[in-house]
Amino acid sequence: MTRTETGAPAARPLHRVLIPLGVVALVAAQGVVLRLSGIEPGPVVGIVMFGLAIVAAAFALAWAGEAAEVDISGGLAVGLLAIIAILPEYAIDLYFAFTSGSDPNQAQYAAANMTGSNRLLLGLGWPFLLLIAFLVYRAARARRRAIDPDVRTRPFAVQLPHGNRVELGLLVIASVLTLVIPLTGSIPVVLGVGLLGLFVYYLWRVSRAESEEPELVGVPRAIGTLPTIARRATVIGIFLISAVVILLLAEPFAHSLIAGGRAAGIDDFLLVQWLAPLASEAPEFVIAIIFAVRGRAAMGLGILLASKVNQWTALVGTLPVAHLLGGGGWALPLDGRQVEEFTLTVAQTLLGVAMLIGLRFSGRWATALFVLFAATFVFTSTEARWVVSAVYAALAIVLLARRPRLLPATLAAPFRGVGTAREDSPAAVEKPVR
């Protein structure tokens, strides 16, 4: 498919666009109507109805994100998708950070939700995506269908495009900057402004990346073959409406999850740190899984990687600003537990970067990532958190030491001239570490 008009009859692509969009609109509408009605459903009903509506919005976002590649670079499309997908997390975290300006007790919840979301994304999201990619690969082989071109089998891994080295480099920089947080026991506004600047630079950087002709199928292809004005209006409309649906339903979905958790006797802090992020992370998980199921695992992992950049720059950066606007000081204070949580999150992030620095995410490392993540639920003491942090850091150092040439290339990638040098040079590509 090209970027020009295809000449296909308008009724055919229009028919293929209206029916699937109509279905997801109906599913999303039931959640919106329930939200606007003022009725407070029971926890189970709320989880199901609001959850289905958010999933429907995520499906529409996935379609629009692929179709958007016709008009903008793939990197920017992924970045925009990731921003919209984590809007619920922004809404929840900024609420806690803003109210902490007048109620210091809320500060712990802002940090807890952010660190929980971050670790959930890496510890559960990345490994689960690879599991889906593996199952799709096995099914494709059994049925003798086309295999995801980004899958490698010995050992099983997902191969990322060279452009994702930009996200990896920014994650390293952001992780080093956020070491200020556990060292000072707070998130200063100055650091927040710096991280927000890094996020703005990231969006500008990916918007200037060279784009390729997308290979679209299904609903994205139908949207992509619409006339230019209709296509762009459809994509923009889906982005905007989906964002509204996700923002509107994130709070009641999170409340339903928390209410269900309280009914089961779960502590409020743990609810905010883990159950609420399940709601806020749902859209990006669903979008990434949709791409993996459709044989585009690299794009799915790229969305989770872009979401991590958004979390570690824009989200962390806005917390102290929201705290200040809510009447607080020039830094969001953290207690000892939150310092431990931030240290653990920084260490996990560095390990995630080290695992992907060769642009491959393998099954054995996904397993290690999940096991370490799960260990913090089994061993919950302060000492255990420090031990797991040390293991994260040690593994990251070992991985980076085994591929020393890749770290300088990764750090330089976000600032390398766009289109002036390829990132598949010998310094940027190595054989996978087994």
Short mmCIF file of C-alpha atoms in Angstrom, two decimals:
data_model
loop_
_atom_site.label_atom_id
_atom_site.label_comp_id
_atom_site.label_asym_id
_atom_site.label_seq_id
_atom_site.Cartn_x
_atom_site.Cartn_y
_atom_site.Cartn_z
CA MET A 1 0.00 0.00 0.00
CA THR A 2 1.26 3.50 -0.80
CA ARG A 3 0.55 6.85 0.69
CA THR A 4 -1.36 7.90 -2.41
CA GLU A 5 -5.00 7.28 -3.14
CA THR A 6 -5.55 3.60 -3.87
CA GLY A 7 -8.43 4.07 -6.29
CA ALA A 8 -10.45 1.37 -4.47
CA PRO A 9 -14.21 1.93 -4.25
CA ALA A 10 -15.03 4.11 -1.26
CA ALA A 11 -17.78 1.78 -0.03
CA ARG A 12 -15.45 -1.17 0.51
CA PRO A 13 -12.93 0.46 2.92
CA LEU A 14 -15.70 2.52 4.52
CA HIS A 15 -17.66 -0.66 5.23
CA ARG A 16 -14.60 -2.26 6.79
CA VAL A 17 -14.03 0.80 8.96
CA LEU A 18 -17.56 1.47 10.18
CA ILE A 19 -18.48 -2.04 11.34
CA PRO A 20 -15.46 -2.72 13.65
CA LEU A 21 -15.45 0.86 14.95
CA GLY A 22 -19.18 0.59 15.58
CA VAL A 23 -18.68 -2.59 17.61
CA VAL A 24 -15.97 -1.12 19.83
CA ALA A 25 -17.99 2.09 20.18
CA LEU A 26 -20.96 0.12 21.50
CA VAL A 27 -18.78 -1.74 23.99
CA ALA A 28 -17.15 1.48 25.16
CA ALA A 29 -20.51 3.30 25.29
CA GLN A 30 -21.93 1.02 27.97
CA GLY A 31 -19.09 1.94 30.31
CA VAL A 32 -19.41 5.65 29.53
CA VAL A 33 -23.17 5.61 30.07
CA LEU A 34 -22.72 3.86 33.41
CA ARG A 35 -20.10 6.43 34.43
CA LEU A 36 -22.24 9.43 33.45
CA SER A 37 -25.40 8.00 34.99
CA GLY A 38 -24.02 8.51 38.48
CA ILE A 39 -24.84 4.94 39.45
CA GLU A 40 -22.22 3.29 41.63
CA PRO A 41 -22.05 -0.37 40.58
CA GLY A 42 -20.75 -3.16 42.76
CA PRO A 43 -17.03 -3.96 42.50
CA VAL A 44 -17.45 -6.94 40.17
CA VAL A 45 -19.91 -5.16 37.86
CA GLY A 46 -17.66 -2.08 37.76
CA ILE A 47 -14.54 -4.11 36.98
CA VAL A 48 -16.28 -5.92 34.12
CA MET A 49 -18.15 -3.00 32.52
CA PHE A 50 -15.48 -0.32 32.90
CA GLY A 51 -12.75 -2.83 32.04
CA LEU A 52 -14.45 -3.91 28.81
CA ALA A 53 -14.92 -0.28 27.79
CA ILE A 54 -11.23 0.48 28.35
CA VAL A 55 -10.24 -2.62 26.36
CA ALA A 56 -12.52 -1.51 23.51
CA ALA A 57 -10.87 1.92 23.49
CA ALA A 58 -7.47 0.21 23.44
CA PHE A 59 -8.48 -1.81 20.36
CA ALA A 60 -9.49 1.38 18.56
CA LEU A 61 -6.21 3.02 19.57
CA ALA A 62 -4.21 0.09 18.18
CA TRP A 63 -5.99 0.38 14.83
CA ALA A 64 -5.52 4.15 14.69
CA GLY A 65 -1.88 3.87 15.73
CA GLU A 66 -1.08 1.55 12.85
CA ALA A 67 -3.04 3.64 10.35
CA ALA A 68 -1.25 6.78 11.56
CA GLU A 69 1.99 5.37 10.15
CA VAL A 70 0.70 6.34 6.71
CA ASP A 71 1.09 10.02 7.61
CA ILE A 72 3.71 10.17 10.39
CA SER A 73 6.82 8.24 11.38
CA GLY A 74 6.33 4.91 13.07
CA GLY A 75 8.32 6.07 16.09
CA LEU A 76 6.07 9.08 16.64
CA ALA A 77 2.96 6.92 16.16
CA VAL A 78 4.22 4.54 18.85
CA GLY A 79 5.10 7.47 21.11
CA LEU A 80 1.63 9.01 20.78
CA LEU A 81 0.00 5.63 21.39
CA ALA A 82 2.06 5.18 24.53
CA ILE A 83 1.13 8.65 25.81
CA ILE A 84 -2.60 8.04 25.39
CA ALA A 85 -2.32 4.53 26.84
CA ILE A 86 -0.81 5.78 30.10
CA LEU A 87 -3.28 8.65 30.54
CA PRO A 88 -5.09 6.76 33.35
CA GLU A 89 -1.84 6.47 35.25
CA TYR A 90 -1.23 10.21 34.84
CA ALA A 91 -4.73 10.97 36.13
CA ILE A 92 -4.33 8.79 39.25
CA ASP A 93 -0.77 9.85 40.08
CA LEU A 94 -1.32 13.56 39.53
CA TYR A 95 -4.40 13.47 41.73
CA PHE A 96 -2.38 12.04 44.62
CA ALA A 97 0.55 14.42 43.98
CA PHE A 98 -1.70 17.49 43.82
CA THR A 99 -3.62 16.63 46.99
CA SER A 100 -0.33 15.91 48.80
CA GLY A 101 0.30 19.67 48.69
CA SER A 102 -2.39 20.12 51.34
CA ASP A 103 -2.41 16.60 52.79
CA PRO A 104 1.13 15.19 53.25
CA ASN A 105 -0.26 11.68 53.77
CA GLN A 106 -1.16 11.54 50.06
CA ALA A 107 2.50 11.79 48.98
CA GLN A 108 3.15 8.13 49.74
CA TYR A 109 0.31 7.10 47.44
CA ALA A 110 1.61 9.19 44.52
CA ALA A 111 5.03 7.55 44.76
CA ALA A 112 3.55 4.10 45.40
CA ASN A 113 1.34 4.22 42.32
CA MET A 114 4.21 5.41 40.13
CA THR A 115 6.75 2.82 41.30
CA GLY A 116 4.13 0.07 41.19
CA SER A 117 3.16 0.97 37.62
CA ASN A 118 6.79 1.09 36.51
CA ARG A 119 7.70 -2.28 37.97
CA LEU A 120 4.47 -3.86 36.76
CA LEU A 121 5.24 -2.71 33.22
CA LEU A 122 8.69 -4.34 33.18
CA GLY A 123 8.23 -7.24 35.56
CA LEU A 124 4.92 -8.47 34.18
CA GLY A 125 4.22 -6.61 30.93
CA TRP A 126 7.45 -7.38 29.08
CA PRO A 127 7.60 -11.10 29.96
CA PHE A 128 3.88 -11.59 29.26
CA LEU A 129 4.24 -9.99 25.83
CA LEU A 130 7.09 -12.37 25.00
CA LEU A 131 4.95 -15.31 26.14
CA ILE A 132 2.16 -14.18 23.80
CA ALA A 133 4.67 -13.82 20.96
CA PHE A 134 5.92 -17.35 21.61
CA LEU A 135 2.40 -18.82 21.62
CA VAL A 136 1.55 -16.97 18.40
CA TYR A 137 4.76 -18.28 16.85
CA ARG A 138 3.94 -21.87 17.85
CA ALA A 139 0.41 -21.54 16.50
CA ALA A 140 1.66 -20.08 13.20
CA ARG A 141 4.14 -22.93 12.76
CA ALA A 142 1.54 -25.57 13.55
CA ARG A 143 -0.87 -24.09 11.00
CA ARG A 144 1.90 -23.32 8.49
CA ARG A 145 1.11 -19.63 8.45
CA ALA A 146 3.42 -16.64 8.11
CA ILE A 147 5.66 -16.16 11.14
CA ASP A 148 6.30 -12.80 12.78
CA PRO A 149 9.43 -11.51 10.98
CA ASP A 150 10.73 -9.98 14.23
CA VAL A 151 10.84 -13.32 16.06
CA ARG A 152 14.12 -15.20 16.46
CA THR A 153 14.04 -18.84 17.51
CA ARG A 154 17.52 -19.80 18.81
CA PRO A 155 17.07 -18.78 21.53
CA PHE A 156 13.50 -17.53 21.22
CA ALA A 157 13.52 -13.74 21.24
CA VAL A 158 11.88 -10.66 19.77
CA GLN A 159 14.18 -8.53 17.64
CA LEU A 160 13.68 -4.79 18.05
CA PRO A 161 14.35 -2.27 15.26
CA HIS A 162 17.44 -0.08 15.51
CA GLY A 163 15.29 2.99 16.16
CA ASN A 164 14.41 1.69 19.63
CA ARG A 165 17.96 2.43 20.72
CA VAL A 166 16.73 6.03 21.14
CA GLU A 167 14.33 4.93 23.90
CA LEU A 168 17.01 2.81 25.54
CA GLY A 169 19.47 5.68 25.61
CA LEU A 170 16.92 8.06 27.12
CA LEU A 171 16.03 5.47 29.76
CA VAL A 172 19.66 5.23 30.83
CA ILE A 173 19.91 9.01 31.10
CA ALA A 174 16.60 9.32 32.98
CA SER A 175 17.57 6.50 35.35
CA VAL A 176 20.85 8.21 36.22
CA LEU A 177 19.02 11.51 36.82
CA THR A 178 16.42 9.86 39.06
CA LEU A 179 19.18 8.52 41.34
CA VAL A 180 18.84 11.97 42.91
CA ILE A 181 15.50 10.80 44.35
CA PRO A 182 16.74 8.03 46.68
CA LEU A 183 19.84 10.10 47.54
CA THR A 184 17.81 13.15 48.67
CA GLY A 185 14.63 11.39 49.82
CA SER A 186 12.50 13.66 47.63
CA ILE A 187 11.61 14.57 44.05
CA PRO A 188 12.76 18.16 43.49
CA VAL A 189 10.87 20.42 41.09
CA VAL A 190 14.17 21.17 39.32
CA LEU A 191 14.58 17.47 38.55
CA GLY A 192 10.95 17.32 37.42
CA VAL A 193 11.47 20.17 34.95
CA GLY A 194 14.59 18.45 33.61
CA LEU A 195 12.73 15.16 33.08
CA LEU A 196 9.87 16.98 31.35
CA GLY A 197 12.39 18.61 29.05
CA LEU A 198 13.83 15.18 28.25
CA PHE A 199 10.32 13.95 27.42
CA VAL A 200 9.68 16.88 25.05
CA TYR A 201 13.01 16.16 23.38
CA TYR A 202 12.03 12.50 23.01
CA LEU A 203 8.83 13.40 21.16
CA TRP A 204 10.73 15.78 18.89
CA ARG A 205 13.41 13.15 18.25
CA VAL A 206 11.05 10.36 17.23
CA SER A 207 9.01 12.75 15.08
CA ARG A 208 12.09 13.35 12.93
CA ALA A 209 12.93 9.68 12.45
CA GLU A 210 12.85 8.34 8.93
CA SER A 211 9.57 6.59 8.16
CA GLU A 212 8.94 3.57 5.97
CA GLU A 213 5.90 2.47 4.05
CA PRO A 214 3.74 0.57 6.56
CA GLU A 215 2.38 -2.87 5.76
CA LEU A 216 -1.18 -2.66 7.03
CA VAL A 217 -3.81 -5.38 7.25
CA GLY A 218 -7.38 -5.58 8.46
CA VAL A 219 -8.99 -2.50 9.99
CA PRO A 220 -5.81 -0.36 9.90
CA ARG A 221 -5.53 -1.06 6.17
CA ALA A 222 -9.15 -0.05 5.67
CA ILE A 223 -8.50 3.21 7.52
CA GLY A 224 -5.23 3.74 5.66
CA THR A 225 -6.92 3.46 2.26
CA LEU A 226 -9.44 6.20 2.99
CA PRO A 227 -8.97 9.53 1.19
CA THR A 228 -6.36 11.70 2.90
CA ILE A 229 -8.71 14.08 4.70
CA ALA A 230 -11.07 11.30 5.80
CA ARG A 231 -8.16 9.12 6.94
CA ARG A 232 -6.55 11.84 9.04
CA ALA A 233 -9.88 12.92 10.51
CA THR A 234 -10.65 9.29 11.41
CA VAL A 235 -7.27 8.71 13.06
CA ILE A 236 -7.40 11.98 15.01
CA GLY A 237 -11.01 11.32 16.02
CA ILE A 238 -10.16 7.83 17.30
CA PHE A 239 -7.19 9.17 19.27
CA LEU A 240 -9.25 11.92 20.89
CA ILE A 241 -12.35 9.85 21.65
CA SER A 242 -10.33 6.92 22.98
CA ALA A 243 -8.32 9.27 25.21
CA VAL A 244 -11.56 10.74 26.61
CA VAL A 245 -13.00 7.27 27.25
CA ILE A 246 -9.85 6.07 28.99
CA LEU A 247 -9.57 9.19 31.16
CA LEU A 248 -13.28 9.12 32.00
CA LEU A 249 -13.29 5.46 33.04
CA ALA A 250 -9.87 5.08 34.65
CA GLU A 251 -11.03 6.45 38.02
CA PRO A 252 -14.19 4.30 38.41
CA PHE A 253 -12.30 1.24 37.17
CA ALA A 254 -9.55 1.84 39.73
CA HIS A 255 -12.15 2.44 42.46
CA SER A 256 -13.90 -0.82 41.55
CA LEU A 257 -10.62 -2.70 41.80
CA ILE A 258 -9.77 -1.07 45.12
CA ALA A 259 -13.27 -1.73 46.49
CA GLY A 260 -12.93 -5.37 45.51
CA GLY A 261 -9.50 -5.50 47.15
CA ARG A 262 -10.78 -3.96 50.36
CA ALA A 263 -13.60 -6.47 50.44
CA ALA A 264 -10.90 -9.14 50.27
CA GLY A 265 -9.03 -7.52 53.17
CA ILE A 266 -6.07 -6.08 51.20
CA ASP A 267 -4.14 -3.12 52.69
CA ASP A 268 -4.82 0.35 51.15
CA PHE A 269 -1.14 0.97 50.36
CA LEU A 270 -0.88 -2.28 48.44
CA LEU A 271 -4.12 -1.49 46.63
CA VAL A 272 -2.73 1.84 45.43
CA GLN A 273 0.64 0.35 44.50
CA TRP A 274 -0.57 -2.74 42.66
CA LEU A 275 -4.33 -2.97 42.05
CA ALA A 276 -4.78 0.62 40.83
CA PRO A 277 -1.86 0.23 38.36
CA LEU A 278 -3.57 -2.86 36.94
CA ALA A 279 -6.34 -0.48 35.88
CA SER A 280 -4.05 2.30 34.69
CA GLU A 281 -1.74 -0.06 32.79
CA ALA A 282 -4.58 -2.00 31.15
CA PRO A 283 -4.79 0.08 27.93
CA GLU A 284 -1.09 -0.17 27.06
CA PHE A 285 -0.99 -3.88 27.96
CA VAL A 286 -3.99 -4.57 25.72
CA ILE A 287 -2.57 -2.51 22.83
CA ALA A 288 0.80 -4.26 23.04
CA ILE A 289 -0.82 -7.70 23.21
CA ILE A 290 -3.00 -6.91 20.18
CA PHE A 291 0.12 -6.21 18.15
CA ALA A 292 1.81 -9.39 19.41
CA VAL A 293 -1.23 -11.50 18.52
CA ARG A 294 -1.24 -9.98 15.04
CA GLY A 295 2.39 -10.95 14.47
CA ARG A 296 3.93 -7.54 15.29
CA ALA A 297 5.59 -8.35 18.60
CA ALA A 298 8.39 -5.82 18.05
CA MET A 299 5.88 -2.99 17.76
CA GLY A 300 4.07 -4.24 20.86
CA LEU A 301 7.32 -4.30 22.83
CA GLY A 302 8.17 -0.90 21.35
CA ILE A 303 4.94 0.51 22.79
CA LEU A 304 5.80 -0.83 26.26
CA LEU A 305 9.30 0.60 25.89
CA ALA A 306 7.90 4.00 24.86
CA SER A 307 5.49 3.84 27.82
CA LYS A 308 8.45 3.26 30.11
CA VAL A 309 10.16 6.36 28.71
CA ASN A 310 6.95 8.35 29.27
CA GLN A 311 6.67 7.07 32.84
CA TRP A 312 10.30 7.73 33.70
CA THR A 313 10.36 11.24 32.23
CA ALA A 314 6.94 12.91 31.94
CA LEU A 315 5.19 11.10 34.79
CA VAL A 316 7.98 11.37 37.36
CA GLY A 317 8.63 14.92 36.20
CA THR A 318 5.05 16.09 36.71
CA LEU A 319 4.73 14.73 40.27
CA PRO A 320 6.73 17.47 42.04
CA VAL A 321 5.15 20.14 39.81
CA ALA A 322 1.65 18.93 40.75
CA HIS A 323 2.70 18.83 44.41
CA LEU A 324 3.87 22.45 44.18
CA LEU A 325 0.66 23.59 42.42
CA GLY A 326 -1.36 21.85 45.15
CA GLY A 327 0.19 24.03 47.82
CA GLY A 328 3.27 21.97 48.65
CA GLY A 329 6.96 22.89 48.64
CA TRP A 330 9.62 22.76 45.95
CA ALA A 331 10.11 19.02 46.39
CA LEU A 332 7.77 16.07 46.87
CA PRO A 333 8.96 14.42 50.11
CA LEU A 334 9.32 10.65 50.38
CA ASP A 335 9.50 8.41 53.43
CA GLY A 336 11.94 5.55 53.92
CA ARG A 337 9.67 2.99 52.27
CA GLN A 338 9.32 5.12 49.15
CA VAL A 339 13.09 5.61 48.94
CA GLU A 340 13.43 1.81 48.91
CA GLU A 341 10.73 1.53 46.25
CA PHE A 342 12.43 4.11 44.01
CA THR A 343 15.79 2.39 44.39
CA LEU A 344 14.21 -0.92 43.43
CA THR A 345 12.48 0.68 40.43
CA VAL A 346 15.66 2.38 39.18
CA ALA A 347 17.61 -0.88 39.46
CA GLN A 348 14.90 -2.80 37.58
CA THR A 349 14.87 -0.16 34.84
CA LEU A 350 18.63 -0.44 34.36
CA LEU A 351 18.36 -4.22 34.12
CA GLY A 352 15.58 -3.86 31.54
CA VAL A 353 17.81 -1.59 29.45
CA ALA A 354 20.74 -4.00 29.80
CA MET A 355 18.53 -6.87 28.60
CA LEU A 356 17.44 -4.93 25.52
CA ILE A 357 20.72 -3.21 24.73
CA GLY A 358 21.43 -5.85 22.08
CA LEU A 359 17.97 -5.11 20.62
CA ARG A 360 16.78 -8.62 21.50
CA PHE A 361 14.47 -9.69 24.29
CA SER A 362 14.87 -13.40 24.93
CA GLY A 363 12.79 -15.90 26.84
CA ARG A 364 15.43 -16.66 29.45
CA TRP A 365 15.84 -13.02 30.39
CA ALA A 366 12.09 -12.49 30.40
CA THR A 367 11.85 -15.34 32.88
CA ALA A 368 14.54 -13.77 35.07
CA LEU A 369 12.74 -10.43 34.96
CA PHE A 370 9.46 -12.01 36.03
CA VAL A 371 11.03 -14.14 38.79
CA LEU A 372 12.74 -11.13 40.36
CA PHE A 373 9.52 -9.13 40.12
CA ALA A 374 7.52 -11.93 41.74
CA ALA A 375 10.14 -12.35 44.48
CA THR A 376 9.22 -8.97 45.97
CA PHE A 377 5.71 -10.31 46.65
CA VAL A 378 7.04 -13.40 48.40
CA PHE A 379 9.80 -11.63 50.37
CA THR A 380 8.32 -8.33 51.51
CA SER A 381 10.80 -7.09 54.12
CA THR A 382 13.02 -4.03 53.76
CA GLU A 383 16.08 -6.26 53.56
CA ALA A 384 14.51 -8.25 50.74
CA ARG A 385 13.87 -5.10 48.69
CA TRP A 386 17.49 -4.06 49.05
CA VAL A 387 18.69 -7.55 48.11
CA VAL A 388 16.51 -7.66 44.98
CA SER A 389 17.73 -4.16 44.08
CA ALA A 390 21.31 -5.39 44.36
CA VAL A 391 20.55 -8.42 42.19
CA TYR A 392 18.95 -6.18 39.54
CA ALA A 393 22.01 -3.90 39.57
CA ALA A 394 24.51 -6.78 39.51
CA LEU A 395 22.82 -8.48 36.56
CA ALA A 396 22.67 -5.16 34.69
CA ILE A 397 26.40 -4.60 35.23
CA VAL A 398 27.21 -8.14 34.06
CA LEU A 399 25.12 -7.78 30.90
CA LEU A 400 26.57 -4.39 30.04
CA ALA A 401 30.11 -5.62 30.70
CA ARG A 402 29.62 -8.52 28.28
CA ARG A 403 28.70 -6.08 25.49
CA PRO A 404 30.78 -2.98 26.29
CA ARG A 405 30.55 -1.46 22.80
CA LEU A 406 26.79 -1.13 22.92
CA LEU A 407 26.49 1.24 25.88
CA PRO A 408 28.26 4.19 24.17
CA ALA A 409 26.21 3.61 21.01
CA THR A 410 23.01 3.53 23.07
CA LEU A 411 23.83 6.73 24.96
CA ALA A 412 24.66 8.48 21.68
CA ALA A 413 21.56 7.25 19.81
CA PRO A 414 19.11 9.91 21.10
CA PHE A 415 21.46 12.69 19.97
CA ARG A 416 22.77 11.23 16.74
CA GLY A 417 21.81 13.27 13.68
CA VAL A 418 18.56 11.98 12.20
CA GLY A 419 19.18 10.30 8.88
CA THR A 420 22.94 10.99 8.95
CA ALA A 421 24.14 7.67 10.28
CA ARG A 422 22.74 4.23 10.43
CA GLU A 423 22.50 2.46 13.75
CA ASP A 424 23.23 -0.96 12.32
CA SER A 425 26.98 -0.41 12.33
CA PRO A 426 29.23 -3.04 13.92
CA ALA A 427 29.29 -0.94 17.08
CA ALA A 428 25.54 -1.06 17.36
CA VAL A 429 24.80 -4.68 16.57
CA GLU A 430 26.18 -7.79 18.23
CA LYS A 431 25.22 -11.40 18.44
CA PRO A 432 22.79 -12.21 21.23
CA VAL A 433 24.21 -13.20 24.59
CA ARG A 434 22.94 -16.65 25.47
#
